């Protein structure tokens, strides 16, 4: 409608009104568009009155404003463009009691299959279950109680993975409430759940678990083994080895007599990162593995490598140099061009030769050096990631027939490797608990062995959605007054009861500088599974997680780097890769509506986009336990 009217840059009346009303009704269901007919006509008339009318007579203007003109224009658009759009997510919802009953049945079924796989491993496969149940159903506590009821802990330790240590401490307290044993002889208590921390985490005194955490992190980043280089090897051992808090927590008894298992087995709580580490191999094989909340983004690997590094790794006539030359042209069909020159075996064989003659990156790092000297060496550690690139390309050449590489992209100056880290899990019964579990994503890690149980429970809430603006970072940058308006709104709502405000982290910091009353501020990606806000009455979501199309495509290519099916990637338009628009329906109480939504044409990218965008908003809302 900005083009309505006469004058420079405008497009008159008829064509603009035709296009604008069509656009308006196309974003609505038929019923909603008909219900807004009179309001739409009133708005059109106001805009006609305000427009430049220099090239039109009053008779023309009166005609454009008349029912005789507007009714067929709008009704015709409704007939042509507006249709009833069913809700995008429209699976039947259970009542709370039905959901709780179904949750007990699923855990019973899993527990029986787990016991059968322990008692008769030759006859029964170890089960892999994912419970996708609405947040607030008490999944974690129900799982703990039912696993105990089935005496599953008596078969051995349980490894329990959570997104972060904010949740791990909550879980540790819940577990110990259920698991702690009172010892009658001396009145002491035996706690049977503990958190396993990483090297950089701090103990109760505020000291890092590993006093050489900075050096250890530098070694790991450069591809070395921190334990072999820093802790203990044939040359000696670290001066802190015998009283190291980090290593002490990894100590494990060799075995437990069967009659002692009910008392001495424990639940070890770890962050999702440990799913991809081998550190836990120091522990006894667990009897059960539980993964709480989504871990899908944790395994993503993105490594940028200057093409000059690739060229310097091998001789100018080498296969590796040929790879660099192809990448320097920013070629699209990387795998096809490589296959035309050599096989993956030839490439890997040459890589081995060059790796054997490369200088040892860690040769100057001695285990008996002082911490200060080791820190100086760590500061100089710079790895050449060419071997990662070459192995990734060789693997793609072996497992797919594609010409296009999913895992490697190049801008002519820098190559980027996109991969997923492999899970390192024992062959033990596995239970995943995630309100947003997506079978399409989980199958990348567990194949067809995984069973996904869906338990969707109705929520009791009154929802207001403001759709006339986006509340994005760009919107706040363009309109500085918007942050003040949001702050005033939050303050007024918080006066009615305990209020949680969730936004992106940067906006959370901006809001913290305003008077938002008694509201509590938090941000996306920091809320999964936490119970801190279960007694809050209101929640305000400001904005959403909306990754750029480039970022979401890279993340997806990494997770599916070994897939045969090529990606349907977005095309560049005016220097960007905009997402496509699609009309999607949503559910209302006793009704439905629709809105234009940004989507991606590739089903894998779209699945991950929804996991990050819609699901994080849902996770935030469900902190109120509705």
Coordinates of N, CA and C in Angstrom, one line a residue, residues 211-212 215 229-230 237-240 364-378:
X211 N 44.2 -28.3 37.6 CA 45.0 -27.1 37.8 C 45.8 -26.7 36.5
X212 N 45.8 -27.6 35.5 CA 46.4 -27.2 34.2 C 45.3 -27.2 33.1
X215 N 46.1 -25.3 29.8 CA 47.1 -26.1 28.9 C 46.3 -27.3 28.3
X229 N 49.8 -36.3 27.6 CA 50.8 -35.3 27.5 C 51.0 -34.5 28.8
X230 N 49.9 -34.5 29.6 CA 50.0 -33.7 30.9 C 49.9 -34.5 32.2
X237 N 54.9 -38.1 35.5 CA 53.5 -37.8 35.8 C 53.5 -36.3 36.3
X238 N 52.3 -35.8 36.2 CA 52.0 -34.4 36.6 C 52.3 -34.3 38.1
X239 N 52.8 -33.1 38.6 CA 53.1 -32.9 40.0 C 51.8 -32.9 40.8
X240 N 50.7 -32.7 40.2 CA 49.4 -32.7 40.9 C 48.6 -34.0 40.8
X364 N 57.8 -30.2 22.1 CA 58.5 -29.3 23.1 C 57.7 -29.3 24.4
X365 N 56.6 -30.0 24.4 CA 55.8 -30.1 25.7 C 56.3 -31.3 26.5
X366 N 56.9 -31.0 27.7 CA 57.4 -32.0 28.5 C 56.6 -32.1 29.8
X367 N 56.3 -33.4 30.2 CA 55.4 -33.6 31.3 C 56.0 -33.1 32.7
X368 N 57.4 -33.0 32.7 CA 58.0 -32.6 34.0 C 58.4 -31.1 34.0
X369 N 58.0 -30.4 32.9 CA 58.2 -28.9 32.9 C 57.3 -28.3 33.9
X370 N 57.7 -27.1 34.4 CA 56.9 -26.3 35.3 C 55.6 -25.9 34.5
X371 N 54.6 -25.5 35.3 CA 53.3 -25.1 34.7 C 53.5 -23.9 33.9
X372 N 54.3 -23.0 34.3 CA 54.6 -21.7 33.5 C 55.2 -22.1 32.2
X373 N 56.1 -23.0 32.1 CA 56.7 -23.4 30.8 C 55.7 -24.1 30.0
X374 N 54.9 -25.0 30.5 CA 53.9 -25.6 29.7 C 52.9 -24.6 29.2
X375 N 52.5 -23.6 29.9 CA 51.6 -22.6 29.4 C 52.2 -21.8 28.3
X376 N 53.6 -21.6 28.4 CA 54.2 -20.9 27.2 C 54.2 -21.7 26.0
X377 N 54.4 -23.0 26.1 CA 54.4 -23.9 25.0 C 52.9 -24.0 24.4
X378 N 51.9 -24.0 25.3 CA 50.5 -24.1 24.9 C 50.1 -22.9 24.1

